[in-house]
Short mmCIF file of C-alpha atoms in Angstrom, two decimals:
data_model
loop_
_atom_site.label_atom_id
_atom_site.label_comp_id
_atom_site.label_asym_id
_atom_site.label_seq_id
_atom_site.Cartn_x
_atom_site.Cartn_y
_atom_site.Cartn_z
CA MET A 1 -25.58 -2.79 13.16
CA THR A 2 -25.42 -5.10 16.15
CA ALA A 3 -22.04 -6.00 17.58
CA ALA A 4 -22.18 -9.68 16.59
CA PRO A 5 -21.31 -9.31 12.87
CA LEU A 6 -18.55 -6.83 13.69
CA GLU A 7 -17.18 -9.28 16.25
CA GLN A 8 -17.19 -12.01 13.59
CA TYR A 9 -15.32 -9.80 11.15
CA ARG A 10 -12.76 -8.91 13.80
CA GLU A 11 -12.18 -12.51 14.85
CA ARG A 12 -11.64 -13.69 11.27
CA ILE A 13 -9.38 -10.75 10.46
CA ARG A 14 -7.39 -11.18 13.68
CA THR A 15 -6.87 -14.88 12.99
CA GLU A 16 -5.89 -14.17 9.41
CA LEU A 17 -3.35 -11.55 10.46
CA ASP A 18 -1.74 -14.03 12.85
CA ARG A 19 -1.48 -16.62 10.05
CA VAL A 20 0.00 -14.13 7.59
CA VAL A 21 2.62 -12.91 10.06
CA ASP A 22 3.50 -16.51 10.90
CA PHE A 23 3.94 -17.36 7.21
CA TRP A 24 6.56 -14.64 6.71
CA LEU A 25 8.29 -15.23 10.04
CA LYS A 26 8.76 -18.89 9.15
CA ASN A 27 9.74 -18.59 5.51
CA SER A 28 11.26 -15.23 4.57
CA HIS A 29 14.18 -14.54 6.90
CA ASP A 30 17.70 -14.84 5.52
CA LYS A 31 19.73 -15.75 8.57
CA GLU A 32 23.00 -15.84 6.61
CA HIS A 33 23.00 -12.48 4.81
CA GLY A 34 20.26 -10.56 6.60
CA GLY A 35 17.13 -9.08 5.12
CA PHE A 36 14.30 -11.12 3.68
CA PHE A 37 13.59 -13.50 0.85
CA ASN A 38 10.76 -11.96 -1.16
CA CYS A 39 10.06 -14.70 -3.71
CA LEU A 40 8.09 -17.37 -1.88
CA GLY A 41 6.01 -20.13 -3.44
CA LYS A 42 2.54 -21.10 -2.32
CA ASP A 43 3.97 -23.23 0.50
CA GLY A 44 6.61 -20.67 1.50
CA LYS A 45 9.59 -22.23 -0.29
CA VAL A 46 12.09 -19.75 -1.74
CA TYR A 47 12.10 -19.91 -5.54
CA ASP A 48 14.38 -16.91 -6.25
CA GLU A 49 16.95 -15.25 -3.99
CA LEU A 50 16.73 -11.72 -5.43
CA LYS A 51 15.78 -9.14 -2.82
CA TYR A 52 13.58 -6.20 -3.80
CA VAL A 53 14.41 -3.02 -1.92
CA TRP A 54 10.89 -1.63 -1.75
CA LEU A 55 9.65 -4.96 -0.38
CA GLN A 56 12.50 -5.10 2.14
CA GLY A 57 11.47 -1.64 3.34
CA ARG A 58 7.82 -2.60 3.50
CA GLN A 59 8.60 -5.66 5.59
CA VAL A 60 10.73 -3.68 8.04
CA TRP A 61 7.94 -1.12 8.36
CA MET A 62 5.23 -3.74 8.85
CA TYR A 63 7.15 -5.70 11.47
CA SER A 64 8.00 -2.48 13.30
CA ARG A 65 4.43 -1.16 13.20
CA LEU A 66 3.03 -4.44 14.50
CA TYR A 67 5.66 -4.60 17.25
CA ARG A 68 5.07 -0.98 18.32
CA THR A 69 1.29 -0.84 18.24
CA MET A 70 -0.13 -4.35 18.85
CA GLU A 71 0.70 -6.03 22.12
CA ARG A 72 0.50 -9.60 20.83
CA PHE A 73 3.23 -8.84 18.27
CA HIS A 74 5.55 -7.28 20.84
CA LYS A 75 7.93 -10.20 20.47
CA PRO A 76 11.74 -10.26 20.32
CA GLU A 77 11.83 -12.24 17.05
CA ILE A 78 9.74 -9.59 15.29
CA LEU A 79 11.92 -6.74 16.48
CA GLU A 80 15.10 -8.61 15.60
CA ALA A 81 13.75 -9.32 12.12
CA ALA A 82 12.99 -5.63 11.62
CA LYS A 83 16.49 -4.70 12.78
CA SER A 84 18.03 -7.27 10.43
CA GLY A 85 16.10 -5.91 7.48
CA ALA A 86 16.98 -2.32 8.31
CA ALA A 87 20.68 -3.14 8.66
CA PHE A 88 20.62 -4.89 5.28
CA LEU A 89 18.99 -1.84 3.69
CA GLN A 90 21.34 0.66 5.27
CA LYS A 91 24.34 -1.36 4.14
CA PHE A 92 23.28 -2.22 0.60
CA ALA A 93 20.25 -0.29 -0.68
CA ARG A 94 22.02 2.82 -1.94
CA VAL A 95 23.81 2.63 -5.28
CA PRO A 96 26.84 4.97 -5.39
CA ALA A 97 26.71 7.69 -8.04
CA SER A 98 29.55 9.63 -9.66
CA SER A 99 27.72 12.85 -8.82
CA GLY A 100 24.80 13.56 -6.50
CA PRO A 101 23.38 11.37 -3.77
CA GLY A 102 22.56 8.37 -5.96
CA LYS A 103 19.46 6.20 -5.81
CA CYS A 104 18.35 3.10 -4.03
CA ALA A 105 18.45 -0.08 -6.07
CA PHE A 106 15.23 -1.77 -7.12
CA CYS A 107 16.61 -5.24 -6.50
CA LEU A 108 19.73 -6.80 -5.03
CA THR A 109 21.39 -10.18 -4.99
CA ARG A 110 20.99 -12.24 -1.86
CA ASP A 111 24.25 -10.83 -0.49
CA GLY A 112 23.38 -7.22 -1.34
CA ARG A 113 24.91 -6.46 -4.75
CA ALA A 114 22.80 -4.13 -6.89
CA VAL A 115 21.06 -5.76 -9.85
CA LYS A 116 18.67 -3.10 -11.12
CA VAL A 117 17.77 0.54 -10.51
CA GLN A 118 14.36 1.94 -11.42
CA ARG A 119 13.81 5.53 -12.46
CA THR A 120 11.10 6.04 -9.85
CA ILE A 121 10.93 7.10 -6.20
CA PHE A 122 9.39 4.02 -4.62
CA SER A 123 12.44 2.17 -3.30
CA GLU A 124 13.41 5.38 -1.52
CA CYS A 125 9.87 5.92 -0.20
CA PHE A 126 9.74 2.58 1.56
CA TYR A 127 13.29 3.07 2.84
CA VAL A 128 11.98 6.20 4.59
CA MET A 129 8.99 4.38 6.04
CA ALA A 130 11.14 1.53 7.32
CA MET A 131 13.78 3.65 9.01
CA ASP A 132 11.33 6.07 10.59
CA GLU A 133 9.06 3.38 12.01
CA LEU A 134 11.89 1.28 13.43
CA SER A 135 13.58 4.37 14.92
CA ARG A 136 10.42 5.01 16.94
CA ILE A 137 11.05 1.71 18.74
CA THR A 138 14.82 1.85 19.08
CA GLN A 139 15.03 5.63 19.69
CA ASP A 140 17.88 5.66 17.18
CA LYS A 141 18.23 9.34 16.25
CA GLU A 142 20.70 8.60 13.47
CA MET A 143 18.21 6.24 11.85
CA GLN A 144 15.47 8.86 12.13
CA ALA A 145 17.80 11.44 10.57
CA ASP A 146 18.58 8.95 7.79
CA ALA A 147 14.87 8.70 7.02
CA GLU A 148 14.41 12.48 7.05
CA SER A 149 17.45 13.01 4.83
CA MET A 150 16.08 10.55 2.27
CA MET A 151 12.72 12.33 2.48
CA ASP A 152 14.41 15.65 1.68
CA GLN A 153 15.97 14.06 -1.39
CA LEU A 154 12.60 12.71 -2.51
CA ILE A 155 10.98 16.14 -2.18
CA PHE A 156 13.79 17.66 -4.25
CA TRP A 157 13.37 15.08 -7.00
CA VAL A 158 9.61 15.49 -7.13
CA GLN A 159 9.23 19.24 -6.73
CA THR A 160 12.48 20.75 -7.96
CA ASP A 161 14.69 18.61 -10.20
CA PRO A 162 13.83 15.05 -11.28
CA SER A 163 17.06 14.56 -13.23
CA GLY A 164 18.56 12.58 -10.33
CA LEU A 165 16.04 9.82 -11.04
CA GLY A 166 17.93 9.14 -14.27
CA ARG A 167 14.98 9.46 -16.63
CA PRO A 168 15.76 11.56 -19.73
CA GLN A 169 13.13 14.17 -20.55
CA LEU A 170 12.11 13.40 -24.13
CA PRO A 171 10.27 16.01 -26.25
CA GLY A 172 7.28 13.78 -26.91
CA ASP A 173 6.90 12.71 -23.29
CA PRO A 174 6.05 15.73 -21.12
CA PRO A 175 5.98 15.39 -17.33
CA VAL A 176 2.69 14.12 -15.90
CA ASN A 177 0.95 14.04 -12.55
CA SER A 178 0.87 10.33 -11.77
CA MET A 179 -1.40 9.75 -8.77
CA ALA A 180 1.08 7.38 -7.13
CA VAL A 181 3.58 10.18 -6.46
CA PRO A 182 1.48 12.60 -4.36
CA MET A 183 -0.22 9.64 -2.70
CA MET A 184 3.10 8.20 -1.62
CA LEU A 185 4.45 11.52 -0.37
CA LEU A 186 1.26 12.14 1.61
CA CYS A 187 1.72 8.71 3.19
CA LEU A 188 5.30 9.62 4.11
CA VAL A 189 4.24 12.91 5.67
CA ASP A 190 1.76 10.99 7.83
CA GLN A 191 4.52 8.57 8.81
CA LEU A 192 7.11 11.21 9.66
CA THR A 193 4.78 13.51 11.61
CA GLU A 194 2.80 10.96 13.63
CA GLY A 195 2.97 11.94 17.31
CA ARG A 196 5.67 14.53 16.71
CA THR A 197 5.58 18.26 17.35
CA ASP A 198 7.69 19.50 14.41
CA VAL A 199 4.91 18.97 11.86
CA GLU A 200 5.22 22.41 10.25
CA LYS A 201 8.15 21.22 8.16
CA TYR A 202 5.84 19.19 5.93
CA LYS A 203 2.69 21.34 6.13
CA ASP A 204 3.06 22.81 2.65
CA LEU A 205 3.99 19.43 1.18
CA SER A 206 0.87 17.73 2.51
CA GLY A 207 -1.31 20.47 1.05
CA TRP A 208 0.49 20.13 -2.29
CA CYS A 209 -0.07 16.36 -2.25
CA VAL A 210 -3.80 16.72 -1.60
CA GLU A 211 -4.12 19.30 -4.37
CA ARG A 212 -2.32 16.99 -6.82
CA ILE A 213 -4.48 14.00 -5.88
CA LEU A 214 -7.68 16.00 -6.33
CA GLN A 215 -6.61 16.88 -9.88
CA HIS A 216 -7.37 13.27 -10.81
CA ILE A 217 -11.11 13.91 -10.48
CA GLN A 218 -12.03 14.29 -14.15
CA ARG A 219 -14.98 14.12 -16.56
CA ASP A 220 -17.10 16.61 -14.60
CA GLY A 221 -16.49 14.73 -11.37
CA LYS A 222 -17.56 11.36 -12.75
CA ALA A 223 -14.18 9.61 -13.12
CA ILE A 224 -10.85 9.20 -11.35
CA LEU A 225 -8.03 8.99 -13.89
CA GLU A 226 -4.62 7.54 -13.04
CA SER A 227 -2.53 10.20 -14.79
CA VAL A 228 -3.22 13.82 -15.74
CA THR A 229 -1.15 16.78 -16.90
CA LEU A 230 0.76 18.86 -14.37
CA ASN A 231 -2.01 21.46 -14.47
CA GLY A 232 -4.73 18.88 -13.96
CA LYS A 233 -6.00 18.32 -17.50
CA GLU A 234 -6.78 15.02 -19.18
CA LEU A 235 -3.96 13.45 -21.17
CA PRO A 236 -4.50 12.13 -24.70
CA GLY A 237 -4.68 8.46 -25.63
CA CYS A 238 -4.64 5.30 -23.55
CA GLN A 239 -2.50 6.85 -20.82
CA GLY A 240 -5.04 9.59 -20.25
CA ARG A 241 -8.06 7.28 -20.19
CA LEU A 242 -6.57 4.75 -17.77
CA GLN A 243 -8.39 4.01 -14.51
CA ASN A 244 -7.03 1.92 -11.64
CA PRO A 245 -9.92 1.32 -9.23
CA GLY A 246 -7.74 -0.07 -6.45
CA HIS A 247 -5.39 2.88 -6.56
CA ALA A 248 -8.29 5.33 -6.43
CA LEU A 249 -9.74 3.53 -3.41
CA GLU A 250 -6.36 3.67 -1.68
CA ALA A 251 -6.19 7.40 -2.41
CA GLY A 252 -9.66 7.62 -0.91
CA TRP A 253 -8.64 6.38 2.50
CA PHE A 254 -5.41 8.42 2.40
CA LEU A 255 -7.52 11.54 1.79
CA LEU A 256 -10.14 10.56 4.37
CA GLN A 257 -7.47 9.99 7.02
CA TYR A 258 -5.93 13.38 6.23
CA ALA A 259 -9.32 15.13 6.18
CA LEU A 260 -10.34 13.64 9.52
CA ALA A 261 -7.10 14.82 11.11
CA LYS A 262 -7.68 18.33 9.71
CA GLY A 263 -11.40 18.42 10.46
CA ASP A 264 -12.08 19.14 6.79
CA VAL A 265 -15.67 17.99 6.29
CA GLN A 266 -15.80 18.78 2.56
CA LEU A 267 -12.64 16.79 1.86
CA GLN A 268 -14.08 13.88 3.85
CA LYS A 269 -17.10 13.91 1.55
CA THR A 270 -14.90 14.13 -1.56
CA ALA A 271 -12.77 11.22 -0.37
CA VAL A 272 -15.83 8.98 -0.04
CA ASP A 273 -18.03 10.19 -2.89
CA LYS A 274 -15.31 10.54 -5.52
CA PHE A 275 -12.40 8.29 -4.56
CA MET A 276 -14.40 5.39 -3.12
CA GLU A 277 -17.87 5.33 -4.64
CA ILE A 278 -16.86 6.14 -8.23
CA PRO A 279 -14.09 3.51 -8.54
CA PHE A 280 -16.22 0.94 -6.72
CA HIS A 281 -19.18 1.39 -9.06
CA THR A 282 -17.04 1.46 -12.20
CA GLY A 283 -14.53 -1.16 -11.06
CA TRP A 284 -16.67 -3.89 -9.53
CA ASP A 285 -17.21 -6.85 -11.88
CA LYS A 286 -20.98 -7.34 -11.74
CA GLN A 287 -20.76 -10.71 -13.49
CA HIS A 288 -18.00 -12.47 -11.55
CA GLY A 289 -17.40 -10.21 -8.57
CA GLY A 290 -14.15 -8.58 -7.56
CA LEU A 291 -12.42 -5.41 -8.74
CA PHE A 292 -10.97 -5.12 -12.22
CA TYR A 293 -7.31 -4.13 -12.19
CA PHE A 294 -7.48 -1.55 -14.97
CA LEU A 295 -10.28 0.07 -16.98
CA ASP A 296 -10.56 2.55 -19.84
CA VAL A 297 -12.84 5.46 -19.02
CA ASP A 298 -14.31 5.39 -22.54
CA GLY A 299 -14.91 1.65 -22.51
CA HIS A 300 -12.06 0.66 -24.83
CA CYS A 301 -10.11 -2.49 -23.98
CA PRO A 302 -7.16 -1.43 -21.81
CA THR A 303 -3.78 -2.29 -23.29
CA GLN A 304 -2.51 -3.75 -20.01
CA LEU A 305 -2.66 -7.52 -20.48
CA GLU A 306 -3.76 -8.10 -16.87
CA TRP A 307 -6.55 -5.50 -17.00
CA ASN A 308 -9.41 -7.89 -16.17
CA MET A 309 -7.56 -9.93 -13.55
CA LYS A 310 -8.41 -9.65 -9.87
CA LEU A 311 -5.34 -8.75 -7.81
CA TRP A 312 -5.01 -8.94 -4.04
CA TRP A 313 -3.97 -5.40 -3.25
CA PRO A 314 -6.95 -3.44 -4.70
CA HIS A 315 -9.24 -5.57 -2.55
CA CYS A 316 -7.05 -4.87 0.49
CA GLU A 317 -7.31 -1.12 -0.14
CA ALA A 318 -11.07 -1.35 -0.70
CA LEU A 319 -11.56 -3.12 2.64
CA ILE A 320 -9.62 -0.40 4.48
CA ALA A 321 -11.40 2.39 2.60
CA TYR A 322 -14.96 1.27 3.26
CA LEU A 323 -14.42 0.21 6.86
CA MET A 324 -12.72 3.54 7.61
CA ALA A 325 -15.52 5.42 5.89
CA TYR A 326 -18.22 3.49 7.78
CA SER A 327 -16.47 3.91 11.13
CA HIS A 328 -16.68 7.70 10.79
CA ILE A 329 -19.84 8.26 8.74
CA ARG A 330 -21.98 5.26 9.78
CA GLU A 331 -23.92 5.06 6.52
CA PRO A 332 -25.20 1.45 6.19
CA LYS A 333 -24.35 1.33 2.47
CA LEU A 334 -20.66 1.75 3.31
CA LEU A 335 -20.74 -1.31 5.53
CA ASP A 336 -22.64 -3.16 2.80
CA ARG A 337 -19.76 -2.40 0.40
CA PHE A 338 -17.27 -3.66 2.99
CA LYS A 339 -19.22 -6.88 3.42
CA LEU A 340 -19.39 -7.51 -0.34
CA ILE A 341 -15.64 -6.98 -0.76
CA TYR A 342 -14.86 -8.94 2.41
CA ASP A 343 -16.86 -11.96 1.24
CA TYR A 344 -15.20 -11.99 -2.18
CA THR A 345 -11.70 -11.42 -0.78
CA PHE A 346 -11.73 -14.10 1.88
CA ARG A 347 -13.41 -16.60 -0.42
CA HIS A 348 -10.93 -16.19 -3.28
CA PHE A 349 -7.56 -14.90 -2.04
CA SER A 350 -6.99 -16.52 1.36
CA ASP A 351 -5.15 -19.84 1.30
CA GLU A 352 -6.53 -22.04 4.05
CA LYS A 353 -3.94 -24.76 3.46
CA HIS A 354 -0.61 -22.94 3.51
CA GLY A 355 -1.48 -19.51 4.87
CA GLU A 356 -1.08 -16.04 3.36
CA TRP A 357 -3.01 -14.94 0.26
CA PHE A 358 -2.76 -15.67 -3.40
CA GLY A 359 -2.22 -12.48 -5.36
CA TYR A 360 -3.34 -13.02 -8.92
CA LEU A 361 -6.71 -14.37 -10.01
CA SER A 362 -8.45 -14.69 -13.35
CA ARG A 363 -11.53 -12.63 -14.03
CA GLN A 364 -13.56 -15.64 -12.91
CA GLY A 365 -11.74 -15.71 -9.58
CA GLU A 366 -9.47 -18.72 -10.15
CA VAL A 367 -5.84 -18.64 -8.99
CA VAL A 368 -3.59 -17.92 -11.99
CA LEU A 369 -0.24 -17.31 -10.25
CA ASP A 370 0.10 -19.30 -7.04
CA PHE A 371 3.22 -17.79 -5.45
CA LYS A 372 2.80 -15.86 -2.22
CA GLY A 373 5.68 -13.46 -2.71
CA GLY A 374 7.32 -11.99 -5.80
CA PRO A 375 8.80 -8.74 -7.15
CA PHE A 376 5.56 -6.85 -6.49
CA LYS A 377 3.92 -8.81 -3.67
CA GLY A 378 5.50 -8.97 -0.25
CA PHE A 379 4.70 -8.58 3.43
CA PHE A 380 2.72 -5.37 3.13
CA HIS A 381 -0.72 -4.97 1.55
CA VAL A 382 -2.28 -8.02 3.18
CA PRO A 383 -0.95 -7.47 6.72
CA ARG A 384 -1.48 -3.70 6.56
CA CYS A 385 -5.09 -4.29 5.51
CA LEU A 386 -5.73 -6.83 8.26
CA TYR A 387 -3.94 -4.68 10.85
CA MET A 388 -5.89 -1.55 9.96
CA CYS A 389 -9.23 -3.35 9.73
CA GLU A 390 -8.68 -4.95 13.13
CA LYS A 391 -7.92 -1.53 14.61
CA LEU A 392 -10.99 0.01 12.98
CA LEU A 393 -13.21 -2.79 14.23
CA ASP A 394 -11.76 -2.39 17.73
CA GLY A 395 -12.83 1.24 17.60
CA LEU A 396 -16.31 0.44 16.31
CA LEU A 397 -16.91 -2.19 18.98
CA GLU A 398 -15.61 0.08 21.74
CA LYS A 399 -18.10 2.75 20.71
CA GLN A 400 -20.94 0.22 20.77
CA ASP A 401 -19.96 -0.86 24.27
CA SER A 402 -19.78 2.69 25.64
#
């Protein structure tokens, strides 16, 4: 491909990233209590003051990553916002427990009082990401140690004893391998080891994560299933048949990034052929365009009410996946996939009037929920996608110039 189309993609993505960052800088900062407002309407107005811990962590991480790695975002207000969010998390995120280390809350009041705790690991995961990334800027060793201590607790819950999560083990509900867990831990290993020499600490964990993710290749290599048994077998019923195309695509670029770092050519091929191509072909709506949110591998109607909606984040992950794959493999069909997803995404999700992206569309591509931030959508998937795509396009254009 000539440089001109790549330049056009980069310019649009760069402009969009600037607009998205500006939207959150202007509308989300709580100057009275610290941290960020997560629930923002289409024009940026706050419609609920609850603060979601995983979204607070994501915003700290995103601000810190932009500040550290992109010169145009090396601005005092971005660093101060990241510090404010981190201080809010360190002060309020943890919920005291009568025994054991306790968990992070899922959501807090505006002034930091715990409202809800989820029996999952994800608030803690994004706490780790936030503290580690910010500590790389501030050189705060205590903050880095805080992140590593939380990571140790996560590993214990996942690999040794999950009872600290607070979920009772019921006889009819055996433990499962949910793809989100090894994916998230692999992401954390990448975060904690980037540019550091003491990577051996997490070597076994990263291998375990990859093995667990690969167990989700099912049906003789023709399907990626969201949940499987702990020994990699298909589960019965709706749970076992569930597919999440966006999640599989995200796993694809996680695996590809890992495989490239390790020089594992076979895993690179698996990442693209299984975790990108399969979910793209099964998940793309050939009638209306866009990726379905959920599918049933046997063609039954999924029980999730939003199954045929088009959500922002699967399209973000698909853009990263295919651009990363093309940048390393250079197969034209991979860039064709990127272009198809890019055209749909920017035509339907981006809000030219107010900035940022809508998150929830009907199957036909019409906006159904018009808020820009809520309990599950914050300053993360959109800016991470734009940030990573801009970086990938920088690399592609540099190679063309050399």
